[in-house]
DNA sequence: AACGCAGGCAACCGCGTCGAA
DNA sequence: TTTCGACGCGGTTGCCTGCGT
């Protein structure tokens, strides 16, 4: 429908409010309440539009507004609610007494968002940024024939690969392709299908496992990848762990994968569910109790519908699993929070809010 | 001391939703 | 049922301030 801007006419004032205007507005609302914002400015003797008055009141003059720096608890709440509600600033603000949606929005954009980006976390999806961990780029035609899938295109991932990671991964894969026993690998691959690895929880701080563990994981993981890459198998060429990685940043695709079949270029179909069992689902694993304490049942339903529709995230594991939240939040947030005093402390603390299912195979810390 | 740049925040703009006529 | 006005929300803009050179 659309409407003309209300402030463009009648020479109504715009821009910063003066103390006199503030006082007029406060006095009027304290006496009469705001009533109709449309008529308020005229009644209050203000040369402003009602919309401007409403914004000034709700974002600045309201007596219950809490000013000053956001506490760790507030920041933590914002991050968690944003992961569920998205940019529903008013909904988030409704759960932070004394804070306005505008203030939260500004704080998110100027502080939290940047911090998440520094941590390698996509502030929109709350998942790891796979532009740093893009497997699809090195699954290029040089490594597998052109009848293979263009997963990057399918997943909607831009090939913004970290060149160092590309180099490492390419070396690993080509080496395996040259040296490994294909039949044996295929058997191992089948074994993995029959006994899929358990999904593990890893914090970002666990990106650098002990050397032996790393080697063991290399042994477990690489044959799985190479077996599928080096053959023309119709099976998806990501092992389970790699699938997690891709799914983390491609939730919208995951929904299709789970319900449909994987169409290969050779027109053969393989049902991922049948071959691999239920796909591991990425979730950001925020502590359930911290989420639930801020959300009603309706919020859950609405939020998860939104997420599933728009981003494809499945939060059900978060809701159904109380043991999957090893962050410090569950134990004693305040204790930990109070010990943090610097921006770096917040970085470190915030990183524990995001427990990703990143394979230990990848030491990504140096790329972040 | 002056200048330029970047960050932070208040305010504006445009669109969607809801309710009344 | 349609139209229109009011309100609310999210994205964006622009000014102010602090910091570095």
Short mmCIF file of C-alpha atoms (C1' of nucleotides) in Angstrom, two decimals:
data_model
loop_
_atom_site.label_atom_id
_atom_site.label_comp_id
_atom_site.label_asym_id
_atom_site.label_seq_id
_atom_site.Cartn_x
_atom_site.Cartn_y
_atom_site.Cartn_z
CA UNK A 1 0.00 0.00 0.00
CA UNK A 2 2.61 2.48 1.02
CA UNK A 3 2.33 5.87 2.52
CA UNK A 4 3.99 9.20 2.12
CA UNK A 5 6.61 9.92 4.73
CA UNK A 6 4.87 11.65 7.57
CA UNK A 7 7.67 14.09 8.24
CA UNK A 8 8.04 15.50 4.77
CA UNK A 9 5.10 17.80 5.07
CA UNK A 10 4.20 20.83 7.13
CA UNK A 11 7.79 21.70 7.77
CA UNK A 12 8.08 19.29 10.63
CA UNK A 13 11.45 19.24 12.27
CA UNK A 14 13.84 16.37 11.78
CA UNK A 15 17.20 15.48 13.20
CA UNK A 16 18.53 15.50 16.73
CA UNK A 17 16.23 16.40 19.54
CA UNK A 18 16.92 19.38 21.75
CA UNK A 19 16.61 19.20 25.54
CA UNK A 20 13.60 21.50 25.29
CA UNK A 21 11.83 19.14 22.94
CA UNK A 22 12.68 16.22 25.16
CA UNK A 23 11.23 17.98 28.15
CA UNK A 24 8.04 18.85 26.30
CA UNK A 25 7.58 15.27 25.27
CA UNK A 26 8.29 13.91 28.73
CA UNK A 27 5.96 16.39 30.38
CA UNK A 28 3.15 15.65 28.00
CA UNK A 29 3.40 11.88 28.25
CA UNK A 30 3.69 11.97 32.01
CA UNK A 31 0.50 13.98 32.16
CA UNK A 32 -1.57 12.43 29.44
CA UNK A 33 0.14 9.29 28.28
CA UNK A 34 1.12 9.06 24.66
CA UNK A 35 -2.34 8.13 23.42
CA UNK A 36 -2.33 8.64 19.70
CA UNK A 37 1.15 9.31 18.45
CA UNK A 38 -0.37 11.04 15.48
CA UNK A 39 -1.94 13.77 17.52
CA UNK A 40 0.61 13.90 20.29
CA UNK A 41 3.07 16.37 18.74
CA UNK A 42 0.39 18.93 18.11
CA UNK A 43 -1.00 18.59 21.61
CA UNK A 44 2.43 18.68 23.14
CA UNK A 45 3.51 21.69 21.15
CA UNK A 46 6.17 19.87 19.22
CA UNK A 47 7.02 20.46 15.58
CA UNK A 48 7.71 16.79 15.10
CA UNK A 49 5.83 13.97 13.51
CA UNK A 50 4.25 11.36 15.72
CA UNK A 51 6.59 8.74 14.52
CA UNK A 52 9.60 10.77 15.53
CA UNK A 53 8.05 11.34 18.96
CA UNK A 54 7.38 7.68 19.41
CA UNK A 55 10.93 6.75 18.49
CA UNK A 56 12.39 9.38 20.76
CA UNK A 57 10.26 8.20 23.64
CA UNK A 58 10.69 4.47 23.19
CA UNK A 59 14.38 4.58 22.40
CA UNK A 60 15.62 7.32 24.67
CA UNK A 61 13.24 9.10 27.00
CA UNK A 62 11.29 6.20 28.45
CA UNK A 63 11.99 6.14 32.19
CA UNK A 64 12.61 2.40 32.39
CA UNK A 65 15.39 2.43 29.88
CA UNK A 66 18.65 1.01 31.09
CA UNK A 67 21.62 2.94 29.81
CA UNK A 68 25.20 1.92 29.67
CA UNK A 69 27.23 -1.02 28.60
CA UNK A 70 25.61 -4.37 28.03
CA UNK A 71 26.43 -6.95 30.65
CA UNK A 72 27.75 -10.37 29.77
CA UNK A 73 24.44 -11.88 30.71
CA UNK A 74 22.64 -9.54 28.36
CA UNK A 75 25.11 -10.17 25.59
CA UNK A 76 24.82 -13.89 26.06
CA UNK A 77 21.06 -13.65 25.95
CA UNK A 78 21.16 -11.58 22.79
CA UNK A 79 23.37 -14.08 21.02
CA UNK A 80 21.22 -16.98 22.01
CA UNK A 81 17.97 -15.31 21.14
CA UNK A 82 19.35 -14.07 17.86
CA UNK A 83 20.35 -17.58 16.91
CA UNK A 84 16.73 -18.55 17.29
CA UNK A 85 14.78 -15.47 16.40
CA UNK A 86 17.09 -13.90 13.87
CA UNK A 87 16.83 -10.15 13.41
CA UNK A 88 13.66 -9.91 15.43
CA UNK A 89 15.04 -7.11 17.51
CA UNK A 90 11.77 -6.22 19.11
CA UNK A 91 11.26 -9.81 20.19
CA UNK A 92 14.75 -9.92 21.60
CA UNK A 93 14.28 -6.58 23.31
CA UNK A 94 11.09 -7.84 24.90
CA UNK A 95 13.22 -10.31 26.83
CA UNK A 96 15.82 -7.81 27.89
CA UNK A 97 14.21 -5.43 30.35
CA UNK A 98 15.28 -1.85 29.89
CA UNK A 99 16.83 -2.38 26.50
CA UNK A 100 15.31 -1.18 23.28
CA UNK A 101 15.25 -2.95 19.99
CA UNK A 102 17.23 -0.14 18.45
CA UNK A 103 19.89 -0.36 21.11
CA UNK A 104 20.16 -4.10 20.76
CA UNK A 105 20.30 -3.84 17.02
CA UNK A 106 23.07 -1.27 17.20
CA UNK A 107 24.97 -3.28 19.74
CA UNK A 108 24.67 -6.37 17.61
CA UNK A 109 25.90 -4.64 14.50
CA UNK A 110 28.76 -2.80 16.14
CA UNK A 111 30.01 -5.32 18.67
CA UNK A 112 28.64 -8.81 18.61
CA UNK A 113 28.53 -9.21 14.88
CA UNK A 114 32.15 -8.22 14.51
CA UNK A 115 33.19 -10.48 17.33
CA UNK A 116 31.47 -13.45 15.75
CA UNK A 117 33.11 -12.69 12.44
CA UNK A 118 36.49 -12.58 14.14
CA UNK A 119 35.73 -15.97 15.57
CA UNK A 120 34.93 -17.31 12.14
CA UNK A 121 31.26 -17.54 12.85
CA UNK A 122 28.63 -16.37 10.46
CA UNK A 123 26.54 -13.90 12.47
CA UNK A 124 23.52 -14.62 10.32
CA UNK A 125 23.43 -18.39 10.57
CA UNK A 126 25.50 -18.77 13.73
CA UNK A 127 27.43 -21.46 11.95
CA UNK A 128 31.10 -21.64 11.04
CA UNK A 129 31.97 -19.62 8.02
CA UNK A 130 32.57 -22.19 5.32
CA UNK A 131 34.15 -19.68 3.06
CA UNK A 132 37.11 -20.59 5.21
CA UNK A 133 36.44 -24.30 5.04
CA UNK A 134 35.10 -24.87 1.61
CA UNK A 135 35.71 -28.42 0.53
CA UNK A 136 33.95 -28.09 -2.74
CA UNK A 137 36.62 -25.92 -4.27
CA UNK A 138 39.27 -28.56 -4.14
CA UNK A 139 36.89 -31.17 -5.38
CA UNK A 140 37.44 -29.53 -8.69
CA UNK A 141 37.62 -31.22 -12.08
CA UNK A 142 41.34 -31.79 -11.65
CA UNK A 143 40.66 -34.19 -8.83
CA UNK A 144 37.55 -35.88 -10.01
CA UNK A 145 36.01 -36.15 -13.35
CA UNK A 146 33.46 -33.74 -14.61
CA UNK A 147 30.63 -36.13 -14.23
CA UNK A 148 30.82 -35.53 -10.55
CA UNK A 149 28.54 -33.15 -8.81
CA UNK A 150 29.22 -29.50 -8.51
CA UNK A 151 28.48 -29.50 -4.82
CA UNK A 152 29.43 -25.91 -4.34
CA UNK A 153 26.79 -24.87 -6.81
CA UNK A 154 24.25 -27.24 -5.35
CA UNK A 155 24.88 -25.98 -1.89
CA UNK A 156 24.90 -22.38 -2.88
CA UNK A 157 28.35 -21.89 -1.47
CA UNK A 158 30.56 -19.33 -3.08
CA UNK A 159 33.99 -20.74 -3.71
CA UNK A 160 35.84 -18.42 -1.38
CA UNK A 161 38.42 -20.93 -0.40
CA UNK A 162 41.29 -20.24 1.85
CA UNK A 163 44.28 -20.96 -0.29
CA UNK A 164 46.30 -22.47 2.49
CA UNK A 165 43.53 -24.83 3.42
CA UNK A 166 43.08 -25.62 -0.23
CA UNK A 167 46.71 -26.53 -0.56
CA UNK A 168 46.73 -28.78 2.47
CA UNK A 169 43.55 -30.52 1.58
CA UNK A 170 44.54 -30.96 -2.02
CA UNK A 171 47.80 -32.57 -0.98
CA UNK A 172 46.02 -34.90 1.34
CA UNK A 173 43.51 -35.95 -1.22
CA UNK A 174 45.84 -36.40 -4.13
CA UNK A 175 48.22 -38.34 -1.98
CA UNK A 176 45.50 -40.65 -0.91
CA UNK A 177 44.25 -41.08 -4.42
CA UNK A 178 47.68 -42.14 -5.61
CA UNK A 179 48.64 -44.44 -2.81
CA UNK A 180 45.61 -46.01 -1.38
CA UNK A 181 44.16 -49.34 -2.16
CA UNK A 182 40.84 -48.64 -3.77
CA UNK A 183 39.23 -51.91 -2.91
CA UNK A 184 40.31 -51.74 0.65
CA UNK A 185 39.14 -48.20 0.91
CA UNK A 186 35.83 -49.09 -0.52
CA UNK A 187 35.48 -51.75 2.12
CA UNK A 188 36.40 -49.28 4.78
CA UNK A 189 33.92 -46.88 3.31
CA UNK A 190 31.23 -49.48 3.46
CA UNK A 191 32.22 -50.16 7.01
CA UNK A 192 31.75 -46.53 7.83
CA UNK A 193 28.35 -46.63 6.25
CA UNK A 194 27.39 -49.56 8.38
CA UNK A 195 28.90 -48.04 11.48
CA UNK A 196 28.74 -44.32 11.05
CA UNK A 197 31.01 -42.39 13.38
CA UNK A 198 29.34 -40.92 16.35
CA UNK A 199 28.74 -37.26 16.11
CA UNK A 200 30.90 -35.54 18.62
CA UNK A 201 30.75 -32.23 20.29
CA UNK A 202 33.71 -30.03 19.83
CA UNK A 203 34.24 -26.56 20.98
CA UNK A 204 36.17 -24.13 18.93
CA UNK A 205 38.96 -24.48 21.39
CA UNK A 206 39.17 -28.14 20.49
CA UNK A 207 40.25 -27.42 16.95
CA UNK A 208 43.75 -28.57 17.73
CA UNK A 209 43.57 -32.10 18.98
CA UNK A 210 46.60 -33.99 20.20
CA UNK A 211 48.84 -35.15 17.45
CA UNK A 212 48.01 -38.81 17.81
CA UNK A 213 44.35 -38.15 17.83
CA UNK A 214 44.75 -36.02 14.75
CA UNK A 215 46.61 -38.77 12.96
CA UNK A 216 44.03 -41.31 13.91
CA UNK A 217 41.34 -39.09 12.56
CA UNK A 218 43.26 -38.61 9.40
CA UNK A 219 43.38 -42.34 8.98
CA UNK A 220 39.71 -42.62 9.63
CA UNK A 221 38.59 -39.76 7.54
CA UNK A 222 40.76 -39.54 4.50
CA UNK A 223 40.06 -42.98 3.08
CA UNK A 224 36.45 -42.18 3.35
CA UNK A 225 36.86 -39.07 1.29
CA UNK A 226 39.31 -40.44 -1.20
CA UNK A 227 37.38 -43.60 -1.75
CA UNK A 228 34.51 -41.63 -3.00
CA UNK A 229 36.50 -39.04 -4.83
CA UNK A 230 38.85 -41.40 -6.56
CA UNK A 231 36.10 -43.60 -7.81
CA UNK A 232 33.12 -42.68 -9.84
CA UNK A 233 30.85 -43.88 -7.14
CA UNK A 234 27.44 -42.44 -7.06
CA UNK A 235 27.68 -42.09 -3.36
CA UNK A 236 28.06 -38.62 -2.02
CA UNK A 237 31.71 -37.84 -1.84
CA UNK A 238 31.69 -36.30 1.57
CA UNK A 239 32.18 -38.61 4.46
CA UNK A 240 30.01 -38.06 7.44
CA UNK A 241 32.27 -35.52 8.97
CA UNK A 242 32.59 -33.60 5.79
CA UNK A 243 28.89 -33.72 5.35
CA UNK A 244 28.55 -32.01 8.65
CA UNK A 245 30.79 -29.29 7.48
CA UNK A 246 28.87 -28.67 4.35
CA UNK A 247 25.55 -28.88 6.04
CA UNK A 248 26.62 -26.39 8.62
CA UNK A 249 26.60 -23.67 6.03
CA UNK A 250 24.00 -25.10 3.76
CA UNK A 251 21.06 -25.85 5.89
CA UNK A 252 18.65 -24.82 3.20
CA UNK A 253 20.01 -27.60 1.09
CA UNK A 254 19.98 -30.08 3.86
CA UNK A 255 16.22 -30.06 4.00
CA UNK A 256 16.10 -31.08 0.37
CA UNK A 257 18.69 -33.74 0.85
CA UNK A 258 16.87 -35.28 3.72
CA UNK A 259 13.65 -35.59 1.89
CA UNK A 260 14.78 -36.12 -1.63
CA UNK A 261 17.45 -38.05 -3.39
CA UNK A 262 20.84 -37.00 -4.51
CA UNK A 263 20.77 -36.60 -8.24
CA UNK A 264 24.11 -37.34 -9.78
CA UNK A 265 25.25 -36.26 -13.16
CA UNK A 266 25.23 -39.83 -14.31
CA UNK A 267 21.54 -39.83 -13.56
CA UNK A 268 22.00 -42.41 -10.91
CA UNK A 269 20.32 -41.61 -7.69
CA UNK A 270 21.47 -42.49 -4.29
CA UNK A 271 19.36 -41.93 -1.34
CA UNK A 272 21.59 -40.49 1.29
CA UNK A 273 19.33 -41.49 4.04
CA UNK A 274 19.39 -45.09 2.94
CA UNK A 275 23.12 -45.23 2.49
CA UNK A 276 24.26 -43.19 5.39
CA UNK A 277 21.44 -43.28 7.82
CA UNK A 278 20.10 -40.07 9.27
CA UNK A 279 22.23 -37.19 8.26
CA UNK A 280 24.10 -35.57 11.08
CA UNK A 281 22.53 -32.29 11.79
CA UNK A 282 24.45 -29.20 12.60
CA UNK A 283 23.27 -27.31 15.53
CA UNK A 284 24.80 -24.54 17.47
CA UNK A 285 23.96 -26.26 20.72
CA UNK A 286 23.08 -23.38 22.90
CA UNK A 287 22.21 -24.49 26.35
CA UNK A 288 18.62 -25.44 26.35
CA UNK A 289 17.87 -23.96 29.70
CA UNK A 290 19.23 -20.62 28.67
CA UNK A 291 17.12 -20.59 25.58
CA UNK A 292 14.00 -21.87 27.19
CA UNK A 293 14.18 -19.38 29.98
CA UNK A 294 13.73 -16.65 27.43
CA UNK A 295 11.26 -18.22 25.09
CA UNK A 296 7.70 -19.31 25.37
CA UNK A 297 6.36 -22.35 23.59
CA UNK A 298 4.97 -20.12 20.89
CA UNK A 299 8.34 -18.52 20.48
CA UNK A 300 9.90 -21.90 20.02
CA UNK A 301 7.41 -22.93 17.45
CA UNK A 302 7.63 -19.69 15.56
CA UNK A 303 11.34 -19.41 15.77
CA UNK A 304 12.06 -22.92 14.68
CA UNK A 305 9.66 -22.64 11.85
CA UNK A 306 11.41 -19.53 10.74
CA UNK A 307 14.78 -21.14 11.02
CA UNK A 308 13.75 -24.25 9.22
CA UNK A 309 12.15 -22.29 6.47
CA UNK A 310 14.82 -19.73 5.98
CA UNK A 311 18.02 -21.32 7.07
CA UNK A 312 17.22 -24.95 7.40
CA UNK A 313 18.60 -25.31 10.86
CA UNK A 314 17.24 -28.02 12.95
CA UNK A 315 17.12 -26.91 16.54
CA UNK A 316 15.35 -29.94 17.76
CA UNK A 317 18.54 -31.48 19.06
CA UNK A 318 18.99 -28.42 21.20
CA UNK A 319 15.56 -28.75 22.60
CA UNK A 320 15.61 -32.44 23.15
CA UNK A 321 19.09 -32.85 24.49
CA UNK A 322 20.07 -31.47 27.79
CA UNK A 323 23.38 -33.19 27.92
CA UNK A 324 24.71 -31.64 24.79
CA UNK A 325 25.54 -28.37 26.37
CA UNK A 326 28.96 -28.56 27.83
CA UNK A 327 29.48 -24.85 27.86
CA UNK A 328 30.23 -23.02 30.98
CA UNK A 329 26.89 -21.37 30.80
CA UNK A 330 25.15 -24.32 32.24
CA UNK A 331 27.24 -24.47 35.27
CA UNK A 332 27.79 -21.00 36.45
CA UNK A 333 27.64 -18.25 33.91
CA UNK A 334 27.95 -15.48 36.37
CA UNK A 335 31.04 -16.89 37.95
CA UNK A 336 32.78 -17.11 34.66
CA UNK A 337 31.32 -13.94 33.28
CA UNK A 338 32.44 -11.91 36.20
CA UNK A 339 35.98 -12.98 35.65
CA UNK A 340 35.96 -11.59 32.15
CA UNK A 341 36.93 -8.01 31.87
CA UNK A 342 38.37 -7.44 28.46
CA UNK A 343 37.17 -7.69 24.91
CA UNK A 344 39.35 -10.75 24.49
CA UNK A 345 37.69 -12.30 27.47
CA UNK A 346 34.40 -11.79 25.76
CA UNK A 347 35.76 -13.35 22.61
CA UNK A 348 36.90 -16.35 24.52
CA UNK A 349 33.73 -16.63 26.44
CA UNK A 350 31.57 -16.14 23.39
CA UNK A 351 33.40 -18.88 21.57
CA UNK A 352 32.09 -21.30 24.11
CA UNK A 353 28.59 -20.34 23.17
CA UNK A 354 29.16 -21.99 19.84
CA UNK A 355 29.93 -25.65 19.94
CA UNK A 356 30.29 -26.84 16.42
CA UNK A 357 30.58 -30.27 15.08
CA UNK A 358 33.78 -29.60 13.26
CA UNK A 359 35.91 -32.59 12.52
CA UNK A 360 39.13 -32.64 14.41
CA UNK A 361 40.77 -33.43 11.13
CA UNK A 362 40.71 -29.78 10.40
CA UNK A 363 42.84 -27.48 12.38
CA UNK A 364 41.23 -24.26 11.35
CA UNK A 365 42.40 -22.09 14.16
CA UNK A 366 45.21 -20.69 12.12
CA UNK A 367 42.82 -19.58 9.43
CA UNK A 368 40.56 -17.68 11.73
"C1'" DA B 1 47.93 21.03 16.65
"C1'" DA B 2 45.58 19.60 12.62
"C1'" DC B 3 43.74 16.30 9.82
"C1'" DG B 4 41.69 11.95 8.42
"C1'" DC B 5 39.54 7.79 9.48
"C1'" DA B 6 36.75 4.45 11.79
"C1'" DG B 7 33.43 3.21 15.20
"C1'" DG B 8 29.24 4.03 17.72
"C1'" DC B 9 24.79 5.53 18.13
"C1'" DA B 10 20.57 8.26 17.45
"C1'" DA B 11 17.35 9.09 14.15
"C1'" DC B 12 15.13 8.48 9.72
"C1'" DC B 13 12.96 5.83 5.95
"C1'" DG B 14 10.18 2.51 3.87
"C1'" DC B 15 7.49 -1.43 4.19
"C1'" DG B 16 4.35 -4.77 6.46
"C1'" DT B 17 0.55 -5.62 9.49
"C1'" DC B 18 -3.62 -4.75 11.72
"C1'" DG B 19 -7.90 -2.73 12.64
"C1'" DA B 20 -11.57 0.42 11.64
"C1'" DA B 21 -14.69 2.51 8.41
"C1'" DT C 1 -14.58 -7.07 0.71
"C1'" DT C 2 -11.91 -3.14 0.00
"C1'" DT C 3 -9.64 0.93 1.35
"C1'" DC C 4 -7.14 3.69 4.33
"C1'" DG C 5 -4.80 5.27 8.44
"C1'" DA C 6 -1.95 4.25 12.47
"C1'" DC C 7 1.52 1.80 14.35
"C1'" DG C 8 5.59 -1.06 14.66
"C1'" DC C 9 9.66 -3.09 12.90
"C1'" DG C 10 14.03 -3.67 10.53
"C1'" DG C 11 17.39 -1.60 7.54
"C1'" DT C 12 19.99 2.34 6.60
"C1'" DT C 13 21.93 6.88 7.07
"C1'" DG C 14 24.45 10.55 8.88
"C1'" DC C 15 26.42 12.94 12.64
"C1'" DC C 16 29.47 12.96 16.56
"C1'" DT C 17 33.44 11.45 18.95
"C1'" DG C 18 37.72 9.29 19.80
"C1'" DC C 19 41.97 7.73 18.11
"C1'" DG C 20 45.96 7.45 15.21
"C1'" DT C 21 49.17 9.72 12.16
#
